């Protein structure tokens, strides 16, 4: 057993077939995103006893591998599943840190409440991440812009076809070495406007991080890729085509006075950890930040008039990505020759600097893992 700093003991069951140092180094030389996985996974199980009392138990780190589930497991039939995403960064002295994990733990539990899953005590969330990274710390890359992407997730595992909340659940964390999300040099990306599809609806699961939201976005994402775009923009078609978010990222607008505007959270937009961090970093720079409704018309008119000088997207995987062009079959906003804006890059460099340890962490956002 190993004792974590958060008072939860995780048993360690080492992989019998870990990658060799040579195999691991070959992967780290060009990891891509989400293509390779480390040797271990962290697991905590949940079940309800005969008296109706539920509890988490058997925290452990074990070999990465297939999950054996009954074909009637609730996750397959009723979509009881949630997940998170965060990164572990190697600092110059070789230590490994993560960024605002408590915020991810809180959001996981917000998602759990919406999907009728049990909430996970924060000490289990933090302990699982810490113990997995301790076991697989050699997998953390040290290249520019690289990190170990951590994917905590929770699935309903009970074998039962009745329509109710599952009484058996598994929380797991897997890890994947990651390079630049969009690959290569950071350049402004093209975004496709989704005119037909919505990512989420009022009263739905838009502010929960669950697989169903992403499944619903994939057809629009395919449409975007077929038209040469990296991402898709979702609008609220029943609210003046208000800007919501991309398929997996929040959106920010830089105004000509240097202030930032981002769509207000309405229950259909995911509250990104990177989003809230960008807002704070911008305020630290002396910039005003406003959360409000912003429509497609305002985006179009603002770019044309110069009122909007830069647009960027943000999320854990890509951190901050400048947006060059917004388009569909009849619309073309922005320029394919656009350069990454100065404000966008300044915020990105500040945020990445905090995450990688080259800029002081004045907010206490970093947690050491190894």
PDB file of N, CA, C and O in Angstrom, residues 18-19 25 28 41-42 49 75 78 123 146 196 198 209 226 233 240 247 255 294 318 348-349 357:
ATOM      1  N   UNK A  18       5.467  -3.651 -18.759  1.00  0.00           N
ATOM      2  CA  UNK A  18       5.588  -2.229 -19.075  1.00  0.00           C
ATOM      3  C   UNK A  18       6.427  -2.026 -20.335  1.00  0.00           C
ATOM      4  O   UNK A  18       7.212  -2.896 -20.726  1.00  0.00           O
ATOM      5  N   UNK A  19       6.242  -0.895 -20.971  1.00  0.00           N
ATOM      6  CA  UNK A  19       7.057  -0.552 -22.126  1.00  0.00           C
ATOM      7  C   UNK A  19       8.529  -0.453 -21.686  1.00  0.00           C
ATOM      8  O   UNK A  19       8.830  -0.017 -20.569  1.00  0.00           O
ATOM      9  N   UNK A  25      10.739   5.990 -25.123  1.00  0.00           N
ATOM     10  CA  UNK A  25      11.403   7.131 -25.723  1.00  0.00           C
ATOM     11  C   UNK A  25      10.997   7.320 -27.177  1.00  0.00           C
ATOM     12  O   UNK A  25      10.874   8.451 -27.658  1.00  0.00           O
ATOM     13  N   UNK A  28       7.653   9.047 -27.016  1.00  0.00           N
ATOM     14  CA  UNK A  28       7.765  10.432 -26.557  1.00  0.00           C
ATOM     15  C   UNK A  28       8.398  11.336 -27.602  1.00  0.00           C
ATOM     16  O   UNK A  28       8.230  12.562 -27.558  1.00  0.00           O
ATOM     17  N   UNK A  41      -3.081   2.427 -14.771  1.00  0.00           N
ATOM     18  CA  UNK A  41      -4.321   3.183 -14.604  1.00  0.00           C
ATOM     19  C   UNK A  41      -4.673   3.191 -13.121  1.00  0.00           C
ATOM     20  O   UNK A  41      -4.366   2.238 -12.394  1.00  0.00           O
ATOM     21  N   UNK A  42      -5.292   4.265 -12.665  1.00  0.00           N
ATOM     22  CA  UNK A  42      -5.767   4.336 -11.282  1.00  0.00           C
ATOM     23  C   UNK A  42      -7.264   4.033 -11.272  1.00  0.00           C
ATOM     24  O   UNK A  42      -8.001   4.469 -12.161  1.00  0.00           O
ATOM     25  N   UNK A  49     -24.648  -1.161  -0.811  1.00  0.00           N
ATOM     26  CA  UNK A  49     -24.843  -2.426  -0.099  1.00  0.00           C
ATOM     27  C   UNK A  49     -26.332  -2.762   0.047  1.00  0.00           C
ATOM     28  O   UNK A  49     -27.204  -2.021  -0.424  1.00  0.00           O
ATOM     29  N   UNK A  75     -23.657   1.855 -18.495  1.00  0.00           N
ATOM     30  CA  UNK A  75     -22.978   2.850 -19.327  1.00  0.00           C
ATOM     31  C   UNK A  75     -23.263   2.628 -20.806  1.00  0.00           C
ATOM     32  O   UNK A  75     -23.339   3.583 -21.585  1.00  0.00           O
ATOM     33  N   UNK A  78     -27.589   3.573 -21.086  1.00  0.00           N
ATOM     34  CA  UNK A  78     -28.189   4.831 -20.653  1.00  0.00           C
ATOM     35  C   UNK A  78     -27.181   5.969 -20.534  1.00  0.00           C
ATOM     36  O   UNK A  78     -27.523   7.050 -20.065  1.00  0.00           O
ATOM     37  N   UNK A 123     -10.305  13.826  -2.150  1.00  0.00           N
ATOM     38  CA  UNK A 123      -9.056  13.133  -1.816  1.00  0.00           C
ATOM     39  C   UNK A 123      -8.830  11.911  -2.693  1.00  0.00           C
ATOM     40  O   UNK A 123      -7.683  11.536  -2.972  1.00  0.00           O
ATOM     41  N   UNK A 146       4.744  20.240 -24.561  1.00  0.00           N
ATOM     42  CA  UNK A 146       4.318  18.864 -24.318  1.00  0.00           C
ATOM     43  C   UNK A 146       3.945  18.657 -22.854  1.00  0.00           C
ATOM     44  O   UNK A 146       4.384  19.385 -21.961  1.00  0.00           O
ATOM     45  N   UNK A 196     -27.062  23.714 -38.594  1.00  0.00           N
ATOM     46  CA  UNK A 196     -28.116  22.708 -38.446  1.00  0.00           C
ATOM     47  C   UNK A 196     -28.132  22.051 -37.071  1.00  0.00           C
ATOM     48  O   UNK A 196     -29.199  21.684 -36.566  1.00  0.00           O
ATOM     49  N   UNK A 198     -27.097  21.480 -32.860  1.00  0.00           N
ATOM     50  CA  UNK A 198     -26.848  22.116 -31.569  1.00  0.00           C
ATOM     51  C   UNK A 198     -26.052  21.159 -30.698  1.00  0.00           C
ATOM     52  O   UNK A 198     -26.212  19.942 -30.778  1.00  0.00           O
ATOM     53  N   UNK A 209     -19.650  17.653 -18.182  1.00  0.00           N
ATOM     54  CA  UNK A 209     -18.650  17.109 -19.109  1.00  0.00           C
ATOM     55  C   UNK A 209     -18.927  15.614 -19.252  1.00  0.00           C
ATOM     56  O   UNK A 209     -18.369  14.781 -18.558  1.00  0.00           O
ATOM     57  N   UNK A 226     -14.718  18.304 -43.334  1.00  0.00           N
ATOM     58  CA  UNK A 226     -14.953  18.142 -44.773  1.00  0.00           C
ATOM     59  C   UNK A 226     -14.832  19.473 -45.506  1.00  0.00           C
ATOM     60  O   UNK A 226     -14.613  19.504 -46.726  1.00  0.00           O
ATOM     61  N   UNK A 233     -18.211  25.687 -34.612  1.00  0.00           N
ATOM     62  CA  UNK A 233     -18.813  26.631 -33.679  1.00  0.00           C
ATOM     63  C   UNK A 233     -20.301  26.349 -33.558  1.00  0.00           C
ATOM     64  O   UNK A 233     -21.008  26.267 -34.559  1.00  0.00           O
ATOM     65  N   UNK A 240     -31.030  34.556 -30.985  1.00  0.00           N
ATOM     66  CA  UNK A 240     -30.323  35.482 -31.883  1.00  0.00           C
ATOM     67  C   UNK A 240     -28.990  34.944 -32.378  1.00  0.00           C
ATOM     68  O   UNK A 240     -28.065  35.713 -32.656  1.00  0.00           O
ATOM     69  N   UNK A 247     -16.614  22.720 -30.504  1.00  0.00           N
ATOM     70  CA  UNK A 247     -16.890  21.335 -30.146  1.00  0.00           C
ATOM     71  C   UNK A 247     -16.271  20.924 -28.827  1.00  0.00           C
ATOM     72  O   UNK A 247     -16.814  20.082 -28.123  1.00  0.00           O
ATOM     73  N   UNK A 255     -11.328  42.940 -27.719  1.00  0.00           N
ATOM     74  CA  UNK A 255     -11.911  44.153 -28.277  1.00  0.00           C
ATOM     75  C   UNK A 255     -10.819  45.201 -28.517  1.00  0.00           C
ATOM     76  O   UNK A 255      -9.705  45.096 -27.999  1.00  0.00           O
ATOM     77  N   UNK A 294     -22.981  37.272 -26.759  1.00  0.00           N
ATOM     78  CA  UNK A 294     -22.383  37.846 -27.964  1.00  0.00           C
ATOM     79  C   UNK A 294     -22.871  37.026 -29.150  1.00  0.00           C
ATOM     80  O   UNK A 294     -22.812  35.793 -29.136  1.00  0.00           O
ATOM     81  N   UNK A 318      -5.648  22.027 -25.985  1.00  0.00           N
ATOM     82  CA  UNK A 318      -4.932  22.955 -26.867  1.00  0.00           C
ATOM     83  C   UNK A 318      -4.436  24.199 -26.145  1.00  0.00           C
ATOM     84  O   UNK A 318      -3.704  24.990 -26.731  1.00  0.00           O
ATOM     85  N   UNK A 348      -1.514  33.467 -23.645  1.00  0.00           N
ATOM     86  CA  UNK A 348      -1.078  32.074 -23.782  1.00  0.00           C
ATOM     87  C   UNK A 348       0.283  31.852 -23.131  1.00  0.00           C
ATOM     88  O   UNK A 348       0.488  30.880 -22.400  1.00  0.00           O
ATOM     89  N   UNK A 349       1.221  32.746 -23.398  1.00  0.00           N
ATOM     90  CA  UNK A 349       2.562  32.598 -22.828  1.00  0.00           C
ATOM     91  C   UNK A 349       2.542  32.711 -21.308  1.00  0.00           C
ATOM     92  O   UNK A 349       3.267  31.993 -20.610  1.00  0.00           O
ATOM     93  N   UNK A 357       6.097  26.313 -14.944  1.00  0.00           N
ATOM     94  CA  UNK A 357       7.010  26.729 -13.889  1.00  0.00           C
ATOM     95  C   UNK A 357       7.981  27.825 -14.255  1.00  0.00           C
ATOM     96  O   UNK A 357       8.885  28.131 -13.469  1.00  0.00           O
TER      97      UNK A 357
END
